[in-house]
GROMACS .gro file of C-alpha atoms in nm:
model
  299
    1MET     CA    1   1.974   0.185  -0.837
    2SER     CA    2   1.616   0.378  -0.862
    3LEU     CA    3   1.334   0.386  -1.026
    4TYR     CA    4   1.208   0.719  -1.173
    5VAL     CA    5   0.889   0.797  -1.300
    6LYS     CA    6   0.887   1.128  -1.516
    7ASN     CA    7   0.568   1.317  -1.592
    8ILE     CA    8   0.379   1.035  -1.703
    9THR     CA    9   0.031   1.118  -1.846
   10LYS     CA   10  -0.212   0.862  -1.968
   11THR     CA   11  -0.547   0.917  -2.144
   12PHE     CA   12  -0.841   0.720  -2.291
   13GLY     CA   13  -1.034   0.958  -2.532
   14GLU     CA   14  -1.126   1.250  -2.324
   15ASN     CA   15  -1.074   1.125  -1.995
   16VAL     CA   16  -0.729   1.168  -1.851
   17ALA     CA   17  -0.659   0.860  -1.636
   18VAL     CA   18  -0.323   0.976  -1.532
   19ASN     CA   19  -0.210   1.337  -1.531
   20ASN     CA   20   0.152   1.418  -1.522
   21ILE     CA   21   0.271   1.204  -1.219
   22SER     CA   22   0.599   1.190  -1.119
   23PHE     CA   23   0.793   0.985  -0.831
   24ARG     CA   24   1.129   0.838  -0.750
   25VAL     CA   25   1.203   0.506  -0.561
   26GLU     CA   26   1.547   0.518  -0.466
   27LYS     CA   27   1.613   0.274  -0.177
   28PRO     CA   28   1.476  -0.076  -0.115
   29GLY     CA   29   1.132  -0.086   0.076
   30VAL     CA   30   0.766  -0.029  -0.035
   31PHE     CA   31   0.654   0.276  -0.207
   32GLY     CA   32   0.287   0.318  -0.169
   33LEU     CA   33   0.040   0.453  -0.456
   34ILE     CA   34  -0.266   0.532  -0.283
   35GLY     CA   35  -0.602   0.639  -0.353
   36THR     CA   36  -0.998   0.507  -0.385
   37ASN     CA   37  -1.086   0.293  -0.664
   38GLY     CA   38  -1.060   0.462  -0.979
   39ALA     CA   39  -0.804   0.713  -0.886
   40GLY     CA   40  -0.571   0.616  -1.142
   41LYS     CA   41  -0.345   0.372  -0.966
   42THR     CA   42  -0.354   0.066  -1.186
   43THR     CA   43  -0.324   0.256  -1.480
   44THR     CA   44  -0.001   0.449  -1.360
   45ILE     CA   45   0.146   0.094  -1.295
   46ARG     CA   46   0.083  -0.044  -1.630
   47THR     CA   47   0.190   0.291  -1.783
   48VAL     CA   48   0.511   0.288  -1.587
   49LEU     CA   49   0.594  -0.100  -1.693
   50GLY     CA   50   0.516   0.007  -2.057
   51ILE     CA   51   0.196  -0.255  -2.065
   52MET     CA   52   0.044   0.073  -2.190
   53SER     CA   53   0.182   0.336  -2.356
   54ALA     CA   54   0.218   0.674  -2.208
   55ASP     CA   55   0.065   0.996  -2.403
   56SER     CA   56   0.368   1.168  -2.263
   57GLY     CA   57   0.651   1.093  -2.013
   58ASN     CA   58   0.869   0.798  -1.923
   59SER     CA   59   0.981   0.589  -1.629
   60GLU     CA   60   1.342   0.457  -1.601
   61TRP     CA   61   1.501   0.165  -1.398
   62GLU     CA   62   1.891   0.210  -1.340
   63GLY     CA   63   1.900   0.501  -1.569
   64LYS     CA   64   1.729   0.287  -1.866
   65LYS     CA   65   1.372   0.352  -2.015
   66ILE     CA   66   1.154   0.083  -1.900
   67CYS     CA   67   0.978  -0.140  -2.178
   68ARG     CA   68   0.696  -0.410  -2.147
   69GLU     CA   69   0.963  -0.665  -2.290
   70SER     CA   70   1.174  -0.660  -1.961
   71LEU     CA   71   1.209  -0.943  -1.795
   72SER     CA   72   1.381  -0.836  -1.480
   73PHE     CA   73   1.032  -0.694  -1.297
   74GLY     CA   74   0.788  -0.854  -1.105
   75TYR     CA   75   0.399  -0.748  -1.171
   76MET     CA   76   0.100  -0.881  -0.960
   77PRO     CA   77  -0.233  -0.747  -1.111
   78GLU     CA   78  -0.545  -0.703  -0.910
   79GLU     CA   79  -0.684  -0.950  -1.145
   80ARG     CA   80  -0.591  -1.291  -1.138
   81GLY     CA   81  -0.405  -1.429  -1.447
   82ILE     CA   82  -0.355  -1.798  -1.379
   83TYR     CA   83  -0.458  -2.094  -1.567
   84MET     CA   84  -0.728  -2.241  -1.385
   85LYS     CA   85  -0.726  -2.592  -1.545
   86THR     CA   86  -0.347  -2.613  -1.510
   87LYS     CA   87  -0.166  -2.785  -1.221
   88VAL     CA   88  -0.011  -2.535  -0.965
   89LEU     CA   89   0.354  -2.627  -1.025
   90GLU     CA   90   0.349  -2.713  -1.405
   91GLN     CA   91   0.207  -2.365  -1.470
   92LEU     CA   92   0.480  -2.192  -1.215
   93ILE     CA   93   0.717  -2.362  -1.401
   94TYR     CA   94   0.621  -2.226  -1.726
   95PHE     CA   95   0.581  -1.893  -1.612
   96GLY     CA   96   0.945  -1.911  -1.471
   97MET     CA   97   1.086  -2.019  -1.826
   98LEU     CA   98   0.879  -1.731  -1.965
   99ARG     CA   99   1.095  -1.498  -1.752
  100GLY     CA  100   1.410  -1.679  -1.908
  101MET     CA  101   1.491  -1.928  -1.608
  102SER     CA  102   1.560  -2.281  -1.700
  103LYS     CA  103   1.336  -2.556  -1.592
  104LYS     CA  104   1.526  -2.679  -1.324
  105ASP     CA  105   1.545  -2.330  -1.173
  106ALA     CA  106   1.191  -2.234  -1.176
  107LYS     CA  107   1.110  -2.563  -1.020
  108ASN     CA  108   1.324  -2.491  -0.764
  109SER     CA  109   1.197  -2.123  -0.701
  110ALA     CA  110   0.857  -2.251  -0.729
  111LEU     CA  111   0.869  -2.481  -0.465
  112SER     CA  112   1.066  -2.246  -0.249
  113TYR     CA  113   0.801  -1.991  -0.239
  114MET     CA  114   0.539  -2.237  -0.215
  115LYS     CA  115   0.693  -2.352   0.116
  116ARG     CA  116   0.698  -2.000   0.223
  117LEU     CA  117   0.332  -1.927   0.139
  118GLY     CA  118   0.222  -2.239   0.268
  119VAL     CA  119   0.074  -2.395  -0.067
  120THR     CA  120   0.309  -2.695  -0.124
  121GLU     CA  121   0.036  -2.950  -0.074
  122TYR     CA  122  -0.149  -2.804  -0.396
  123LYS     CA  123   0.123  -2.834  -0.639
  124ASP     CA  124  -0.048  -3.112  -0.826
  125MET     CA  125  -0.382  -2.973  -0.809
  126PRO     CA  126  -0.566  -2.749  -1.080
  127ALA     CA  127  -0.573  -2.402  -0.984
  128GLU     CA  128  -0.960  -2.400  -1.002
  129LYS     CA  129  -0.961  -2.641  -0.727
  130LEU     CA  130  -0.796  -2.378  -0.462
  131SER     CA  131  -0.941  -2.119  -0.261
  132LYS     CA  132  -0.956  -1.743  -0.369
  133GLY     CA  133  -0.706  -1.683  -0.124
  134ASN     CA  134  -0.470  -1.969  -0.236
  135GLN     CA  135  -0.527  -1.857  -0.579
  136GLN     CA  136  -0.397  -1.516  -0.528
  137LYS     CA  137  -0.050  -1.710  -0.330
  138VAL     CA  138  -0.012  -1.906  -0.668
  139GLN     CA  139  -0.047  -1.558  -0.863
  140LEU     CA  140   0.200  -1.404  -0.629
  141ILE     CA  141   0.456  -1.665  -0.678
  142THR     CA  142   0.428  -1.606  -1.069
  143THR     CA  143   0.541  -1.248  -0.981
  144LEU     CA  144   0.834  -1.338  -0.785
  145ILE     CA  145   0.951  -1.701  -0.932
  146HIS     CA  146   1.239  -1.504  -1.102
  147ASN     CA  147   1.337  -1.321  -0.797
  148PRO     CA  148   1.277  -0.984  -0.959
  149LEU     CA  149   1.475  -0.679  -0.771
  150LEU     CA  150   1.185  -0.455  -0.860
  151ILE     CA  151   0.811  -0.560  -0.785
  152PHE     CA  152   0.479  -0.412  -0.855
  153LEU     CA  153   0.203  -0.536  -0.627
  154ASP     CA  154  -0.165  -0.391  -0.737
  155GLU     CA  155  -0.384  -0.424  -0.434
  156PRO     CA  156  -0.203  -0.766  -0.326
  157PHE     CA  157  -0.447  -0.767   0.013
  158SER     CA  158  -0.773  -0.745  -0.211
  159GLY     CA  159  -1.015  -1.039  -0.113
  160LEU     CA  160  -0.765  -1.218   0.128
  161ASP     CA  161  -0.884  -1.364   0.450
  162PRO     CA  162  -0.701  -1.251   0.798
  163LEU     CA  163  -0.480  -1.563   0.797
  164ASN     CA  164  -0.387  -1.510   0.420
  165SER     CA  165  -0.307  -1.151   0.491
  166ILE     CA  166  -0.074  -1.234   0.772
  167VAL     CA  167   0.120  -1.496   0.546
  168LEU     CA  168   0.133  -1.204   0.283
  169SER     CA  169   0.249  -1.000   0.515
  170ASN     CA  170   0.546  -1.157   0.662
  171LEU     CA  171   0.646  -1.238   0.276
  172ILE     CA  172   0.642  -0.856   0.208
  173LYS     CA  173   0.861  -0.801   0.537
  174GLU     CA  174   1.082  -1.085   0.405
  175LEU     CA  175   1.143  -0.906   0.068
  176VAL     CA  176   1.204  -0.585   0.220
  177ALA     CA  177   1.473  -0.751   0.428
  178GLU     CA  178   1.611  -0.898   0.105
  179LYS     CA  179   1.651  -0.520  -0.014
  180ARG     CA  180   1.378  -0.542  -0.288
  181PHE     CA  181   1.214  -0.221  -0.422
  182ILE     CA  182   0.823  -0.254  -0.422
  183VAL     CA  183   0.550  -0.062  -0.560
  184MET     CA  184   0.229  -0.141  -0.398
  185SER     CA  185  -0.098   0.030  -0.460
  186SER     CA  186  -0.379   0.039  -0.201
  187HIS     CA  187  -0.702   0.201  -0.078
  188GLN     CA  188  -0.625   0.051   0.266
  189MET     CA  189  -0.467   0.322   0.470
  190SER     CA  190  -0.388   0.088   0.752
  191THR     CA  191  -0.189  -0.155   0.527
  192VAL     CA  192  -0.002   0.127   0.365
  193GLU     CA  193   0.069   0.266   0.711
  194GLU     CA  194   0.213  -0.077   0.848
  195TYR     CA  195   0.477  -0.121   0.555
  196CYS     CA  196   0.549   0.234   0.321
  197GLU     CA  197   0.824   0.478   0.413
  198ASP     CA  198   0.715   0.700   0.098
  199ILE     CA  199   0.391   0.757  -0.048
  200LEU     CA  200   0.194   0.905  -0.340
  201ILE     CA  201  -0.181   0.995  -0.296
  202LEU     CA  202  -0.371   0.978  -0.633
  203HIS     CA  203  -0.723   1.140  -0.702
  204LYS     CA  204  -0.881   1.153  -1.018
  205GLY     CA  205  -0.535   1.094  -1.179
  206LYS     CA  206  -0.349   1.372  -1.030
  207THR     CA  207  -0.099   1.382  -0.720
  208VAL     CA  208  -0.268   1.504  -0.393
  209LEU     CA  209   0.052   1.464  -0.165
  210HIS     CA  210   0.380   1.310  -0.211
  211GLY     CA  211   0.658   1.268   0.035
  212ASN     CA  212   0.777   1.058   0.313
  213LEU     CA  213   0.506   0.928   0.526
  214LYS     CA  214   0.670   1.026   0.876
  215GLN     CA  215   0.742   1.393   0.729
  216ILE     CA  216   0.368   1.430   0.620
  217LYS     CA  217   0.239   1.331   0.937
  218LYS     CA  218   0.466   1.583   1.149
  219GLY     CA  219   0.391   1.882   0.898
  220TYR     CA  220   0.032   1.813   0.944
  221GLY     CA  221  -0.018   2.077   1.204
  222HIS     CA  222  -0.194   1.892   1.475
  223THR     CA  223  -0.188   1.575   1.679
  224ASN     CA  224  -0.454   1.358   1.819
  225LEU     CA  225  -0.562   1.284   2.168
  226VAL     CA  226  -0.730   0.991   2.278
  227VAL     CA  227  -0.898   1.001   2.612
  228SER     CA  228  -1.109   0.738   2.804
  229ARG     CA  229  -1.498   0.838   2.801
  230ASN     CA  230  -1.572   0.972   3.145
  231ASN     CA  231  -1.863   1.207   3.271
  232GLY     CA  232  -1.756   1.573   3.190
  233ILE     CA  233  -1.467   1.518   2.951
  234MET     CA  234  -1.670   1.630   2.648
  235SER     CA  235  -1.812   1.997   2.790
  236ILE     CA  236  -1.429   2.035   2.924
  237ALA     CA  237  -1.319   1.957   2.573
  238SER     CA  238  -1.558   2.187   2.408
  239GLU     CA  239  -1.466   2.460   2.650
  240ASN     CA  240  -1.089   2.418   2.577
  241GLY     CA  241  -1.132   2.428   2.186
  242LEU     CA  242  -1.071   2.054   2.133
  243GLU     CA  243  -1.242   1.932   1.802
  244LEU     CA  244  -1.412   1.556   1.814
  245ILE     CA  245  -1.265   1.368   1.531
  246SER     CA  246  -1.387   1.033   1.646
  247GLU     CA  247  -1.606   0.863   1.906
  248ARG     CA  248  -1.607   0.497   2.017
  249ALA     CA  249  -1.782   0.314   2.294
  250ASP     CA  250  -1.518   0.353   2.560
  251GLU     CA  251  -1.288   0.656   2.439
  252LEU     CA  252  -1.285   0.954   2.239
  253GLU     CA  253  -1.039   1.102   2.010
  254PHE     CA  254  -0.979   1.480   1.964
  255LYS     CA  255  -0.757   1.693   1.755
  256ILE     CA  256  -0.538   1.910   1.941
  257THR     CA  257  -0.238   2.167   1.802
  258GLY     CA  258   0.018   2.040   2.051
  259ASP     CA  259   0.166   1.934   2.352
  260GLU     CA  260   0.063   2.268   2.530
  261MET     CA  261  -0.315   2.232   2.446
  262ALA     CA  262  -0.293   1.864   2.569
  263ASN     CA  263  -0.143   1.968   2.899
  264ALA     CA  264  -0.372   2.247   2.976
  265PHE     CA  265  -0.684   2.009   2.888
  266LEU     CA  266  -0.535   1.731   3.135
  267LYS     CA  267  -0.497   2.011   3.408
  268LYS     CA  268  -0.849   2.114   3.409
  269VAL     CA  269  -0.993   1.752   3.361
  270VAL     CA  270  -0.782   1.657   3.689
  271PHE     CA  271  -0.894   2.007   3.865
  272SER     CA  272  -1.255   1.884   3.792
  273ASP     CA  273  -1.155   1.546   3.990
  274ILE     CA  274  -1.203   1.351   3.679
  275MET     CA  275  -0.983   1.055   3.660
  276PRO     CA  276  -0.963   0.924   3.308
  277THR     CA  277  -0.816   0.558   3.256
  278LYS     CA  278  -0.656   0.662   2.925
  279TYR     CA  279  -0.461   0.961   2.799
  280VAL     CA  280  -0.267   0.928   2.488
  281VAL     CA  281  -0.128   1.160   2.225
  282LYS     CA  282  -0.080   1.031   1.900
  283GLU     CA  283   0.004   1.132   1.568
  284PRO     CA  284  -0.297   1.172   1.289
  285SER     CA  285  -0.369   0.863   1.120
  286LEU     CA  286  -0.287   0.841   0.732
  287ASN     CA  287  -0.652   0.772   0.673
  288GLU     CA  288  -0.737   1.129   0.838
  289ILE     CA  289  -0.483   1.261   0.631
  290PHE     CA  290  -0.615   1.129   0.316
  291VAL     CA  291  -0.971   1.239   0.376
  292GLU     CA  292  -0.884   1.601   0.444
  293LYS     CA  293  -0.614   1.630   0.154
  294VAL     CA  294  -0.875   1.457  -0.098
  295GLY     CA  295  -1.159   1.658   0.054
  296LYS     CA  296  -0.962   1.962  -0.014
  297PHE     CA  297  -0.871   1.873  -0.352
  298GLU     CA  298  -1.241   1.827  -0.430
  299ARG     CA  299  -1.319   2.167  -0.337
   0.00000   0.00000   0.00000
């Protein structure tokens, strides 16, 4: 069971919004489509689902071409698409029935997801009376009500406050545990790092980087060293060829080429009678990789 996107291209006039994009999602979990606003993430998702017709290429699920009439997928767009004047439970039942569910099954599923997302108390209220965060939860329930195996979430954390972000985060983890296939677009690198095993970075409609996130970090060519800010640290780092990449109130972060460089630096620090309270070697962040790769792509 897999999603296979093959050489999709989509243009709007002379603007190439998606340029020959290919990827596979072959196991349950979260696949990340990453890019800045306007990179082509939403157009990619809509073209994969057949909501927009591709100029060339196609997408398959379980070996069959995907078409917009399919009822077996879940899609949550970034823009809300719920009825503001309609009571929450009433419209959730309606959306469930549109997905081929009986009224009874749609109601039971709606109530179950409302409980999981903490919005049961609003079931008899029109959506316009809910906060933006709770409206987004209702939007998510319309996506999941028919329990789809393949789910597309377009910037799901956009506009959520920290508490609602935690609720959504927990639900995504539950969906992964239930062996769902999730394609999630985001421009928030920390979000992607938390959920995604495999990623595709888009920039101006083109693939910049594609693969397993752990392998991408491992093959990046360097690691980072975080050390507490002490007198003399900067001069020793400079003498030993360490590149400063981040500076915070109480710590410094340097780019290093491996453990040998880190150990040599530590020896010189200790030899200079400097005792740092923090000394951590860590992998580069996705944000760092993203900035570098997109920057090279621009050049």
